[in-house]
């Protein structure tokens, strides 16, 4: 039995309670039915909003401590974005919970139906360290809105944030139904051994496989929010104003969000041989403009990841491709924004997710060749493309596959609650944000209703040709033919 840390109901020490009893308590809370009611959901969401407002400074502090995030970046990517999400959930909660009327085909005449969203039960949310508050609480918002009890396991690699969540969440939320359990992978493994009604995982594909394997034991549904190499295609934009704006957006997505440690950050750029020198100069300019003060950049999360990134650069052929930056500061866990031109495609920097401030630029003869380049690789979470060419845009949408396509901007799609967020193929599956999170944590249960007004005996044996004909009318949506045939006014008109 693993031990857990954190506080129970605010002040009372949780101590060494077992995982199982914590989860059992969440199950009891769910089984009591209290999480299903509108009032409970609303009160929990309001409490979460209060936490976000009252503890903003504390969150800035722990995000600075774990990741060196500037408070503005912390607000933009995590605290502020979450506030909008909770506001949105509160605003729409009644609508989301309401049964949805559906129309039925002729075959179900005199039947009515609706889709009733029901909570799944007790759900497990396992999150990653790079947006340790955002990626923990964003799924939780939908889990609560959908009426579930939930257990959150934040990442041990953001220890200050993990501790903050374990201490503060129980103070604000219903600590019987919503649990935060801190711990290393071993704790996550033990949690995965238990029975859940849904597992929502954000992290690497490697651990995603472990999660799916564990989920298979109980046939638990899973959502996997994974990573990968998100490319940005950079066409030679005509006006210098557009070029400058586009390069700023690339820099924002590569270095300006957790120093490149973002699943939707740009991993590498695709550009033509001809345009590459111009692009490199533009990038150097924007790095100087945005990031001269390194305090405005986050830090690499820990020594292990710092060393992993340094190792990528130490390969001789990769080192030779550095055209800007490359300096590192081990004490500060800092790597400066670095640009590489055509590092070998078979080296780790181009086969694995970089997850750091190294930006390879891969050159192609024609920008259209980028489609084949992408098709030959695993499906990414996002494909970014900077282009004015409408025909090319259509081809990117139609001829490639990814969790999302974003033209001429970066990252902003994450903040749009009205579009689903998620991966495809190796970048994961299952979608969330806004109503999509509510649906993710709900069973959309169809409920049909019929009265005993009349019986359609043609649905049952003994069979005859008239019954066959009536069924043909029904399955062809031929209402008039059906009525005429039913009343005996029309004989067989359809042949199969
Ligand atoms: P990770 O897979 O190492 O860890 C994620 C979580 O899994 C952590 O809470 C960790 O404690 C737990 N874990 C680790 N090993 C485990 C094991 N053996 N068994 C069970 N649980 C285990 O990922 P990470 O390093 O935290 O995050 C980086 C990865 O996450 C990158 O690949 C990134 O692209 C991806 N990511 C995806 C999204 C998204 O929304 N799609 C967001 C952020 C990060």
Short mmCIF file of C-alpha atoms and ligand atoms in Angstrom, two decimals:
data_model
loop_
_atom_site.label_atom_id
_atom_site.label_comp_id
_atom_site.label_asym_id
_atom_site.label_seq_id
_atom_site.Cartn_x
_atom_site.Cartn_y
_atom_site.Cartn_z
CA UNK A 1 0.00 0.00 0.00
CA UNK A 2 1.45 3.35 -0.98
CA UNK A 3 1.50 6.27 1.41
CA UNK A 4 0.00 9.59 0.49
CA UNK A 5 0.70 13.10 1.59
CA UNK A 6 -1.46 16.17 1.71
CA UNK A 7 -4.19 17.55 3.89
CA UNK A 8 -7.59 16.11 4.46
CA UNK A 9 -10.43 18.65 4.56
CA UNK A 10 -8.03 21.55 4.90
CA UNK A 11 -6.33 21.46 8.26
CA UNK A 12 -6.63 17.88 9.41
CA UNK A 13 -3.51 15.87 8.48
CA UNK A 14 -4.24 13.04 6.10
CA UNK A 15 -1.15 11.19 7.23
CA UNK A 16 -0.71 7.63 6.03
CA UNK A 17 -4.21 6.73 4.93
CA UNK A 18 -4.19 4.15 2.20
CA UNK A 19 -5.03 5.00 -1.37
CA UNK A 20 -7.82 2.49 -1.35
CA UNK A 21 -9.65 4.09 1.56
CA UNK A 22 -9.37 7.53 -0.06
CA UNK A 23 -10.82 6.22 -3.28
CA UNK A 24 -13.47 4.29 -1.35
CA UNK A 25 -14.49 7.54 0.35
CA UNK A 26 -14.84 9.23 -3.03
CA UNK A 27 -16.96 6.27 -4.19
CA UNK A 28 -19.17 6.53 -1.11
CA UNK A 29 -19.63 10.24 -1.84
CA UNK A 30 -20.62 9.45 -5.41
CA UNK A 31 -22.92 6.61 -4.39
CA UNK A 32 -24.69 8.92 -1.94
CA UNK A 33 -25.92 10.79 -5.01
CA UNK A 34 -24.80 14.21 -3.78
CA UNK A 35 -22.43 14.91 -6.68
CA UNK A 36 -25.25 14.46 -9.17
CA UNK A 37 -27.31 17.44 -8.07
CA UNK A 38 -27.14 20.81 -9.80
CA UNK A 39 -26.51 22.64 -6.52
CA UNK A 40 -23.50 20.52 -5.59
CA UNK A 41 -21.92 20.96 -9.02
CA UNK A 42 -22.53 24.70 -8.95
CA UNK A 43 -21.15 25.10 -5.43
CA UNK A 44 -17.99 23.16 -6.32
CA UNK A 45 -17.38 25.21 -9.44
CA UNK A 46 -17.91 28.41 -7.48
CA UNK A 47 -15.48 27.17 -4.83
CA UNK A 48 -12.92 26.45 -7.55
CA UNK A 49 -13.39 29.97 -8.86
CA UNK A 50 -12.81 31.33 -5.35
CA UNK A 51 -9.65 29.27 -5.06
CA UNK A 52 -8.39 30.66 -8.37
CA UNK A 53 -9.10 34.21 -7.27
CA UNK A 54 -7.97 34.07 -3.67
CA UNK A 55 -4.85 31.98 -4.24
CA UNK A 56 -3.62 33.63 -7.42
CA UNK A 57 -0.40 34.91 -5.85
CA UNK A 58 0.32 31.50 -4.30
CA UNK A 59 -0.12 29.89 -7.70
CA UNK A 60 2.25 32.38 -9.32
CA UNK A 61 4.73 31.53 -6.58
CA UNK A 62 4.64 27.75 -7.00
CA UNK A 63 4.75 28.00 -10.78
CA UNK A 64 7.82 30.22 -10.46
CA UNK A 65 9.38 27.76 -8.05
CA UNK A 66 8.73 24.65 -10.16
CA UNK A 67 9.20 26.05 -13.65
CA UNK A 68 10.48 29.60 -13.41
CA UNK A 69 7.29 30.84 -15.07
CA UNK A 70 6.80 34.59 -15.12
CA UNK A 71 3.57 35.63 -13.38
CA UNK A 72 2.13 37.01 -16.62
CA UNK A 73 2.82 33.75 -18.43
CA UNK A 74 1.38 31.83 -15.44
CA UNK A 75 -1.79 33.89 -15.63
CA UNK A 76 -2.10 33.68 -19.42
CA UNK A 77 -1.55 29.92 -19.69
CA UNK A 78 -2.96 28.58 -16.43
CA UNK A 79 -4.71 30.76 -13.83
CA UNK A 80 -6.50 33.11 -16.24
CA UNK A 81 -7.39 30.36 -18.70
CA UNK A 82 -8.87 28.28 -15.87
CA UNK A 83 -10.93 31.18 -14.59
CA UNK A 84 -12.52 31.53 -18.02
CA UNK A 85 -13.21 27.79 -18.11
CA UNK A 86 -14.93 27.77 -14.72
CA UNK A 87 -16.95 30.87 -15.64
CA UNK A 88 -18.01 29.16 -18.85
CA UNK A 89 -19.00 25.97 -17.01
CA UNK A 90 -21.02 27.92 -14.46
CA UNK A 91 -22.76 29.90 -17.17
CA UNK A 92 -23.72 26.81 -19.15
CA UNK A 93 -24.13 24.19 -16.43
CA UNK A 94 -27.93 24.05 -16.56
CA UNK A 95 -27.92 23.82 -20.34
CA UNK A 96 -25.27 21.10 -20.38
CA UNK A 97 -27.15 19.05 -17.76
CA UNK A 98 -30.50 19.36 -19.51
CA UNK A 99 -31.78 16.32 -21.44
CA UNK A 100 -31.43 16.82 -25.17
CA UNK A 101 -34.55 16.11 -27.25
CA UNK A 102 -33.94 14.06 -30.38
CA UNK A 103 -36.11 13.34 -33.39
CA UNK A 104 -36.74 9.70 -34.29
CA UNK A 105 -37.31 7.94 -37.61
CA UNK A 106 -40.64 6.57 -38.84
CA UNK A 107 -39.73 3.11 -37.56
CA UNK A 108 -40.07 4.47 -34.03
CA UNK A 109 -43.36 6.28 -34.67
CA UNK A 110 -45.18 7.26 -31.45
CA UNK A 111 -41.95 6.91 -29.49
CA UNK A 112 -40.16 9.95 -28.06
CA UNK A 113 -36.56 10.06 -26.88
CA UNK A 114 -34.01 12.28 -25.26
CA UNK A 115 -30.34 12.03 -24.37
CA UNK A 116 -29.72 12.34 -20.66
CA UNK A 117 -26.12 13.02 -19.62
CA UNK A 118 -25.29 10.95 -16.56
CA UNK A 119 -22.09 11.14 -14.54
CA UNK A 120 -19.70 8.25 -15.02
CA UNK A 121 -18.85 7.77 -11.34
CA UNK A 122 -15.43 8.09 -9.75
CA UNK A 123 -12.84 9.35 -12.20
CA UNK A 124 -9.06 9.48 -12.06
CA UNK A 125 -7.16 12.46 -13.49
CA UNK A 126 -3.41 12.04 -13.89
CA UNK A 127 -1.63 15.18 -15.05
CA UNK A 128 1.77 16.31 -16.26
CA UNK A 129 4.17 18.93 -14.88
CA UNK A 130 4.45 21.51 -17.65
CA UNK A 131 1.13 23.27 -16.97
CA UNK A 132 0.71 21.65 -13.58
CA UNK A 133 -2.28 23.71 -12.46
CA UNK A 134 -3.99 24.08 -15.83
CA UNK A 135 -3.74 20.45 -16.82
CA UNK A 136 -4.91 19.29 -13.38
CA UNK A 137 -7.87 21.61 -12.92
CA UNK A 138 -9.10 21.91 -16.52
CA UNK A 139 -10.26 18.26 -16.64
CA UNK A 140 -11.50 18.56 -13.06
CA UNK A 141 -13.86 21.40 -14.05
CA UNK A 142 -15.62 19.12 -16.53
CA UNK A 143 -15.55 16.13 -14.19
CA UNK A 144 -17.31 18.19 -11.50
CA UNK A 145 -19.72 19.84 -13.95
CA UNK A 146 -20.70 16.37 -15.15
CA UNK A 147 -21.44 15.28 -11.56
CA UNK A 148 -18.55 12.91 -10.87
CA UNK A 149 -16.41 12.29 -7.83
CA UNK A 150 -12.76 12.69 -8.80
CA UNK A 151 -9.25 11.83 -7.72
CA UNK A 152 -6.44 14.00 -9.05
CA UNK A 153 -2.82 12.81 -9.19
CA UNK A 154 -0.63 15.77 -10.13
CA UNK A 155 2.92 15.31 -11.38
CA UNK A 156 5.68 14.81 -8.85
CA UNK A 157 7.99 16.77 -11.17
CA UNK A 158 6.26 20.02 -10.18
CA UNK A 159 6.45 19.37 -6.41
CA UNK A 160 5.55 22.87 -5.15
CA UNK A 161 2.46 22.95 -7.35
CA UNK A 162 1.52 19.39 -6.44
CA UNK A 163 1.74 20.30 -2.75
CA UNK A 164 -0.27 23.48 -3.35
CA UNK A 165 -3.06 21.47 -4.97
CA UNK A 166 -3.01 18.82 -2.23
CA UNK A 167 -3.30 21.48 0.46
CA UNK A 168 -5.65 24.01 -1.14
CA UNK A 169 -8.12 21.94 -3.14
CA UNK A 170 -9.50 20.15 -0.04
CA UNK A 171 -9.90 23.51 1.70
CA UNK A 172 -12.19 24.80 -1.02
CA UNK A 173 -13.85 21.75 -2.54
CA UNK A 174 -15.86 18.88 -1.07
CA UNK A 175 -13.00 16.79 0.25
CA UNK A 176 -15.08 13.62 0.42
CA UNK A 177 -15.78 13.64 -3.30
CA UNK A 178 -12.71 15.43 -4.69
CA UNK A 179 -9.32 14.09 -3.70
CA UNK A 180 -5.80 15.13 -4.52
CA UNK A 181 -3.25 12.36 -4.11
CA UNK A 182 0.36 13.29 -4.54
CA UNK A 183 3.09 10.90 -5.46
CA UNK A 184 5.65 9.43 -7.79
CA UNK A 185 4.92 6.98 -10.63
CA UNK A 186 4.57 4.18 -8.08
CA UNK A 187 1.55 5.95 -6.57
CA UNK A 188 0.09 6.44 -10.03
CA UNK A 189 0.62 2.73 -10.73
CA UNK A 190 -1.19 1.76 -7.52
CA UNK A 191 -4.03 4.11 -8.36
CA UNK A 192 -4.26 2.57 -11.81
CA UNK A 193 -4.66 -0.85 -10.25
CA UNK A 194 -7.93 0.27 -8.67
CA UNK A 195 -11.29 0.30 -10.43
CA UNK A 196 -12.29 3.62 -12.02
CA UNK A 197 -15.19 4.76 -14.12
CA UNK A 198 -12.91 6.90 -16.31
CA UNK A 199 -9.22 7.66 -16.50
CA UNK A 200 -8.15 10.99 -17.93
CA UNK A 201 -4.41 11.03 -18.54
CA UNK A 202 -2.15 13.85 -19.69
CA UNK A 203 1.46 12.91 -20.30
CA UNK A 204 3.80 10.93 -22.51
CA UNK A 205 2.91 8.19 -24.98
CA UNK A 206 5.14 5.82 -22.98
CA UNK A 207 3.06 6.21 -19.82
CA UNK A 208 -0.11 6.43 -21.92
CA UNK A 209 0.50 2.79 -22.89
CA UNK A 210 0.83 1.84 -19.22
CA UNK A 211 -2.43 3.66 -18.47
CA UNK A 212 -4.29 1.89 -21.27
CA UNK A 213 -2.98 -1.49 -20.24
CA UNK A 214 -4.15 -0.92 -16.66
CA UNK A 215 -7.52 0.39 -17.86
CA UNK A 216 -8.08 -2.74 -19.95
CA UNK A 217 -8.29 -4.86 -16.79
CA UNK A 218 -11.56 -3.20 -15.74
CA UNK A 219 -12.61 -2.09 -19.25
CA UNK A 220 -12.30 1.49 -18.03
CA UNK A 221 -12.73 4.19 -20.68
CA UNK A 222 -9.68 6.41 -21.08
CA UNK A 223 -8.78 9.74 -22.56
CA UNK A 224 -5.13 10.12 -23.46
CA UNK A 225 -3.80 13.65 -23.93
CA UNK A 226 -0.33 12.90 -25.25
CA UNK A 227 2.41 14.79 -27.02
CA UNK A 228 4.54 14.47 -30.11
CA UNK A 229 6.30 16.72 -32.56
CA UNK A 230 4.07 19.62 -33.61
CA UNK A 231 5.38 21.12 -36.85
CA UNK A 232 4.92 24.63 -38.18
CA UNK A 233 4.99 25.09 -41.94
CA UNK A 234 6.33 28.53 -42.79
CA UNK A 235 5.49 29.70 -46.29
CA UNK A 236 7.29 32.78 -47.60
CA UNK A 237 4.72 35.40 -46.62
CA UNK A 238 4.57 38.43 -48.87
CA UNK A 239 4.42 41.47 -46.64
CA UNK A 240 7.13 42.18 -44.11
CA UNK A 241 4.41 43.10 -41.59
CA UNK A 242 2.88 39.63 -41.88
CA UNK A 243 6.30 38.01 -41.70
CA UNK A 244 7.15 39.85 -38.51
CA UNK A 245 3.82 38.98 -36.93
CA UNK A 246 4.14 35.33 -37.92
CA UNK A 247 7.68 35.06 -36.56
CA UNK A 248 6.49 36.57 -33.26
CA UNK A 249 3.80 33.92 -33.08
CA UNK A 250 6.37 31.19 -33.75
CA UNK A 251 8.62 32.56 -31.00
CA UNK A 252 5.67 32.72 -28.61
CA UNK A 253 4.84 29.08 -29.23
CA UNK A 254 8.43 27.85 -29.17
CA UNK A 255 10.02 29.76 -26.31
CA UNK A 256 7.34 31.94 -24.74
CA UNK A 257 5.28 29.14 -23.24
CA UNK A 258 7.18 27.15 -20.59
CA UNK A 259 10.42 27.49 -22.59
CA UNK A 260 9.26 25.04 -25.24
CA UNK A 261 8.04 22.46 -22.73
CA UNK A 262 4.50 22.54 -24.10
CA UNK A 263 2.62 19.79 -25.88
CA UNK A 264 1.15 22.30 -28.34
CA UNK A 265 4.39 24.24 -28.70
CA UNK A 266 6.20 24.18 -32.04
CA UNK A 267 8.68 21.33 -32.24
CA UNK A 268 10.26 22.20 -35.63
CA UNK A 269 9.75 24.43 -38.66
CA UNK A 270 9.38 23.48 -42.31
CA UNK A 271 10.45 26.12 -44.83
CA UNK A 272 11.88 26.33 -48.35
CA UNK A 273 15.66 26.34 -48.96
CA UNK A 274 15.24 29.75 -50.51
CA UNK A 275 13.36 31.35 -47.61
CA UNK A 276 15.32 29.79 -44.73
CA UNK A 277 18.05 32.51 -44.44
CA UNK A 278 15.40 35.26 -44.24
CA UNK A 279 13.44 33.32 -41.63
CA UNK A 280 16.51 32.73 -39.48
CA UNK A 281 17.32 36.44 -39.45
CA UNK A 282 13.73 37.28 -38.53
CA UNK A 283 13.79 34.73 -35.71
CA UNK A 284 17.05 36.10 -34.33
CA UNK A 285 15.48 39.56 -34.30
CA UNK A 286 12.38 38.46 -32.44
CA UNK A 287 14.41 36.48 -29.88
CA UNK A 288 16.31 39.68 -29.11
CA UNK A 289 13.12 41.69 -28.93
CA UNK A 290 11.09 39.28 -26.76
CA UNK A 291 13.62 37.46 -24.62
CA UNK A 292 16.56 39.76 -23.87
CA UNK A 293 15.57 39.51 -20.22
CA UNK A 294 15.85 35.81 -19.41
CA UNK A 295 13.63 36.35 -16.35
CA UNK A 296 10.74 36.43 -18.82
CA UNK A 297 11.50 32.86 -19.85
CA UNK A 298 10.64 29.72 -17.88
CA UNK A 299 13.25 27.18 -16.83
CA UNK A 300 13.79 23.51 -17.70
CA UNK A 301 11.83 21.49 -15.17
CA UNK A 302 14.69 19.47 -13.66
CA UNK A 303 18.25 18.20 -14.10
CA UNK A 304 17.13 15.07 -15.91
CA UNK A 305 15.30 17.01 -18.63
CA UNK A 306 18.07 19.63 -18.76
CA UNK A 307 20.62 16.87 -19.38
CA UNK A 308 18.35 15.18 -21.92
CA UNK A 309 18.21 18.41 -23.93
CA UNK A 310 21.96 19.01 -23.60
CA UNK A 311 22.55 15.47 -24.88
CA UNK A 312 20.51 16.27 -27.98
CA UNK A 313 22.89 19.13 -28.71
CA UNK A 314 26.04 17.17 -27.94
CA UNK A 315 25.76 14.94 -30.97
CA UNK A 316 28.39 16.29 -33.37
CA UNK A 317 26.22 16.52 -36.45
CA UNK A 318 23.45 18.20 -34.45
CA UNK A 319 25.88 20.65 -32.80
CA UNK A 320 27.17 21.58 -36.25
CA UNK A 321 23.66 22.60 -37.30
CA UNK A 322 23.23 25.26 -34.56
CA UNK A 323 22.89 28.67 -36.20
CA UNK A 324 21.80 30.62 -33.15
CA UNK A 325 22.06 30.19 -29.37
CA UNK A 326 23.12 26.90 -27.87
CA UNK A 327 24.43 28.20 -24.56
CA UNK A 328 23.27 26.46 -21.40
CA UNK A 329 23.36 27.24 -17.68
CA UNK A 330 23.20 24.10 -15.55
CA UNK A 331 22.89 25.98 -12.26
CA UNK A 332 19.84 27.87 -13.52
CA UNK A 333 18.48 24.93 -15.57
CA UNK A 334 18.37 27.35 -18.48
CA UNK A 335 18.96 26.76 -22.18
CA UNK A 336 18.81 29.80 -24.39
CA UNK A 337 16.47 29.91 -27.40
CA UNK A 338 18.38 27.90 -29.97
CA UNK A 339 17.92 27.52 -33.73
CA UNK A 340 19.30 24.61 -35.73
CA UNK A 341 19.37 24.40 -39.51
CA UNK A 342 18.79 20.97 -40.99
CA UNK A 343 19.95 18.69 -38.18
CA UNK A 344 20.03 15.07 -39.46
CA UNK A 345 16.52 13.63 -39.67
CA UNK A 346 17.59 10.32 -38.13
CA UNK A 347 18.96 11.89 -34.93
CA UNK A 348 16.91 11.96 -31.74
CA UNK A 349 16.26 15.68 -32.09
CA UNK A 350 14.14 14.88 -35.16
CA UNK A 351 12.74 11.50 -34.17
CA UNK A 352 11.62 12.29 -30.58
CA UNK A 353 9.56 15.10 -29.09
CA UNK A 354 12.06 17.86 -28.15
CA UNK A 355 10.07 19.46 -25.33
CA UNK A 356 12.51 22.31 -24.86
CA UNK A 357 13.86 25.51 -26.45
CA UNK A 358 15.66 23.90 -29.42
CA UNK A 359 14.10 24.80 -32.76
CA UNK A 360 15.18 22.77 -35.80
CA UNK A 361 14.44 24.32 -39.18
CA UNK A 362 14.08 21.72 -41.91
CA UNK A 363 14.34 23.01 -45.47
CA UNK A 364 12.46 21.68 -48.49
CA UNK A 365 12.62 22.45 -52.19
CA UNK A 366 8.97 23.52 -52.35
CA UNK A 367 6.72 24.33 -49.40
CA UNK A 368 4.16 21.86 -50.77
CA UNK A 369 6.68 19.07 -50.02
CA UNK A 370 5.85 19.59 -46.35
CA UNK A 371 2.68 17.56 -46.86
CA UNK A 372 4.64 14.42 -47.75
CA UNK A 373 7.08 15.15 -44.93
CA UNK A 374 4.23 15.20 -42.40
CA UNK A 375 2.43 12.20 -43.87
CA UNK A 376 5.56 10.12 -43.35
CA UNK A 377 5.53 10.84 -39.59
CA UNK A 378 3.22 10.14 -36.62
CA UNK A 379 0.10 12.30 -36.40
CA UNK A 380 0.86 15.37 -34.26
CA UNK A 381 -1.32 17.16 -31.73
CA UNK A 382 -1.28 20.32 -33.88
CA UNK A 383 -0.09 21.32 -37.33
CA UNK A 384 0.63 25.03 -37.57
CA UNK A 385 0.97 26.69 -40.95
CA UNK A 386 1.80 30.26 -41.90
CA UNK A 387 0.60 30.88 -45.41
CA UNK A 388 -1.72 33.05 -47.49
CA UNK A 389 -2.23 30.31 -50.09
CA UNK A 390 -5.84 29.09 -49.79
CA UNK A 391 -5.26 26.08 -52.03
CA UNK A 392 -2.32 25.01 -49.89
CA UNK A 393 -4.39 25.49 -46.71
CA UNK A 394 -7.06 23.18 -48.12
CA UNK A 395 -4.44 20.57 -48.94
CA UNK A 396 -3.02 20.72 -45.42
CA UNK A 397 -6.48 20.13 -43.95
CA UNK A 398 -7.43 17.39 -46.40
CA UNK A 399 -4.14 15.55 -46.93
CA UNK A 400 -2.70 15.46 -43.40
CA UNK A 401 -4.01 14.26 -40.05
CA UNK A 402 -3.53 15.91 -36.65
CA UNK A 403 -5.44 16.77 -33.48
CA UNK A 404 -5.89 20.32 -34.80
CA UNK A 405 -4.76 22.62 -37.61
CA UNK A 406 -4.04 26.26 -36.89
CA UNK A 407 -3.30 28.73 -39.66
CA UNK A 408 -1.27 31.89 -39.10
CA UNK A 409 -1.35 31.77 -35.31
CA UNK A 410 -0.24 29.55 -32.45
CA UNK A 411 -1.52 28.28 -29.08
CA UNK A 412 -4.73 30.31 -29.22
CA UNK A 413 -6.77 27.19 -30.05
CA UNK A 414 -6.12 25.94 -26.51
CA UNK A 415 -8.07 28.87 -25.08
CA UNK A 416 -11.14 28.38 -27.26
CA UNK A 417 -13.71 26.48 -25.21
CA UNK A 418 -15.99 26.07 -28.19
CA UNK A 419 -13.59 23.84 -30.08
CA UNK A 420 -12.49 20.43 -28.87
CA UNK A 421 -8.90 19.87 -27.76
CA UNK A 422 -7.22 16.50 -28.16
CA UNK A 423 -4.97 14.33 -30.25
CA UNK A 424 -5.25 11.65 -32.89
CA UNK A 425 -3.11 8.57 -33.43
CA UNK A 426 0.06 8.82 -31.36
CA UNK A 427 -0.88 12.24 -29.99
CA UNK A 428 -3.75 10.64 -28.08
CA UNK A 429 -7.50 10.33 -28.24
CA UNK A 430 -10.57 11.79 -26.59
CA UNK A 431 -11.32 15.48 -26.56
CA UNK A 432 -12.03 18.10 -23.91
CA UNK A 433 -12.43 21.82 -23.10
CA UNK A 434 -15.76 23.53 -22.46
CA UNK A 435 -18.78 21.35 -23.18
CA UNK A 436 -16.46 18.71 -24.63
CA UNK A 437 -15.02 18.10 -21.14
CA UNK A 438 -18.53 17.75 -19.75
CA UNK A 439 -19.31 15.19 -22.47
CA UNK A 440 -15.99 13.45 -21.88
CA UNK A 441 -16.97 12.76 -18.27
CA UNK A 442 -20.61 11.89 -19.04
CA UNK A 443 -22.46 8.90 -20.35
CA UNK A 444 -24.81 10.39 -22.95
CA UNK A 445 -27.64 8.03 -22.11
CA UNK A 446 -30.54 7.77 -24.56
CA UNK A 447 -33.90 7.43 -22.85
CA UNK A 448 -36.88 6.34 -24.98
CA UNK A 449 -40.55 6.55 -24.04
CA UNK A 450 -43.59 4.90 -25.63
CA UNK A 451 -47.22 4.61 -24.55
CA UNK A 452 -49.57 1.62 -24.91
CA UNK A 453 -51.81 3.50 -27.36
CA UNK A 454 -51.51 1.20 -30.38
CA UNK A 455 -49.54 -1.87 -31.43
CA UNK A 456 -47.87 -2.30 -34.82
CA UNK A 457 -48.14 -6.02 -35.20
CA UNK A 458 -46.21 -5.99 -38.51
CA UNK A 459 -43.10 -5.87 -36.31
CA UNK A 460 -43.76 -9.43 -35.15
CA UNK A 461 -44.34 -12.86 -36.68
CA UNK A 462 -46.18 -14.55 -38.20
CA UNK A 463 -44.64 -12.91 -41.28
CA UNK A 464 -46.40 -12.15 -44.56
CA UNK A 465 -45.72 -10.06 -47.66
CA UNK A 466 -47.71 -7.08 -46.39
CA UNK A 467 -45.53 -6.87 -43.29
CA UNK A 468 -42.43 -6.94 -45.48
CA UNK A 469 -43.88 -4.14 -47.60
CA UNK A 470 -44.73 -2.01 -44.55
CA UNK A 471 -41.17 -2.42 -43.29
CA UNK A 472 -39.84 -1.40 -46.72
CA UNK A 473 -41.89 1.83 -46.56
CA UNK A 474 -40.61 2.53 -43.08
CA UNK A 475 -36.96 1.97 -43.88
CA UNK A 476 -37.30 4.24 -46.95
CA UNK A 477 -38.92 7.01 -44.89
CA UNK A 478 -41.96 6.77 -47.19
CA UNK A 479 -44.59 8.02 -44.77
CA UNK A 480 -47.44 8.28 -47.28
CA UNK A 481 -46.74 4.88 -48.80
CA UNK A 482 -46.62 3.42 -45.30
CA UNK A 483 -50.01 4.85 -44.30
CA UNK A 484 -51.63 3.79 -47.59
CA UNK A 485 -50.19 0.32 -47.30
CA UNK A 486 -51.13 0.09 -43.62
CA UNK A 487 -54.74 1.01 -44.43
CA UNK A 488 -54.75 -1.53 -47.26
CA UNK A 489 -55.16 1.23 -49.89
CA UNK A 490 -51.92 0.45 -51.67
CA UNK A 491 -50.43 -2.89 -52.63
CA UNK A 492 -46.76 -3.83 -52.87
CA UNK A 493 -44.88 -1.12 -54.67
CA UNK A 494 -41.27 -1.77 -53.70
CA UNK A 495 -39.01 -4.51 -54.95
CA UNK A 496 -35.66 -5.07 -53.26
P1 LIG B 1 4.78 11.50 -18.02
O1 LIG B 1 4.04 10.56 -18.89
O2 LIG B 1 6.16 11.16 -17.65
O3 LIG B 1 3.99 11.75 -16.64
C1 LIG B 1 2.63 12.12 -16.60
C2 LIG B 1 2.01 11.59 -15.31
O4 LIG B 1 2.12 10.18 -15.32
C3 LIG B 1 2.66 12.09 -14.04
O5 LIG B 1 1.64 12.42 -13.11
C4 LIG B 1 3.47 10.91 -13.56
O6 LIG B 1 3.55 10.80 -12.14
C5 LIG B 1 2.69 9.73 -14.10
N1 LIG B 1 3.56 8.58 -14.37
C6 LIG B 1 4.87 8.60 -14.73
N2 LIG B 1 5.32 7.35 -14.89
C7 LIG B 1 4.28 6.52 -14.63
C8 LIG B 1 4.13 5.12 -14.62
N3 LIG B 1 5.15 4.31 -14.90
N4 LIG B 1 2.92 4.61 -14.31
C9 LIG B 1 1.88 5.42 -14.02
N5 LIG B 1 1.98 6.76 -14.01
C10 LIG B 1 3.16 7.30 -14.30
O7 LIG B 1 4.69 12.90 -18.78
P2 LIG B 1 5.30 14.28 -18.34
O8 LIG B 1 6.78 14.22 -18.43
O9 LIG B 1 4.67 14.72 -17.08
O10 LIG B 1 4.73 15.24 -19.47
C11 LIG B 1 5.35 15.40 -20.71
C12 LIG B 1 4.59 14.71 -21.80
O11 LIG B 1 3.21 15.02 -21.69
C13 LIG B 1 5.01 15.19 -23.17
O12 LIG B 1 5.03 14.10 -24.05
C14 LIG B 1 3.92 16.16 -23.55
O13 LIG B 1 3.78 16.35 -24.93
C15 LIG B 1 2.72 15.52 -22.93
N6 LIG B 1 1.69 16.50 -22.68
C16 LIG B 1 0.53 16.44 -23.37
C17 LIG B 1 -0.45 17.38 -23.17
C18 LIG B 1 -1.76 17.35 -23.91
O14 LIG B 1 -2.67 18.07 -23.51
N7 LIG B 1 -1.89 16.59 -24.97
C19 LIG B 1 -0.24 18.40 -22.24
C20 LIG B 1 0.96 18.43 -21.55
C21 LIG B 1 1.93 17.48 -21.76
#
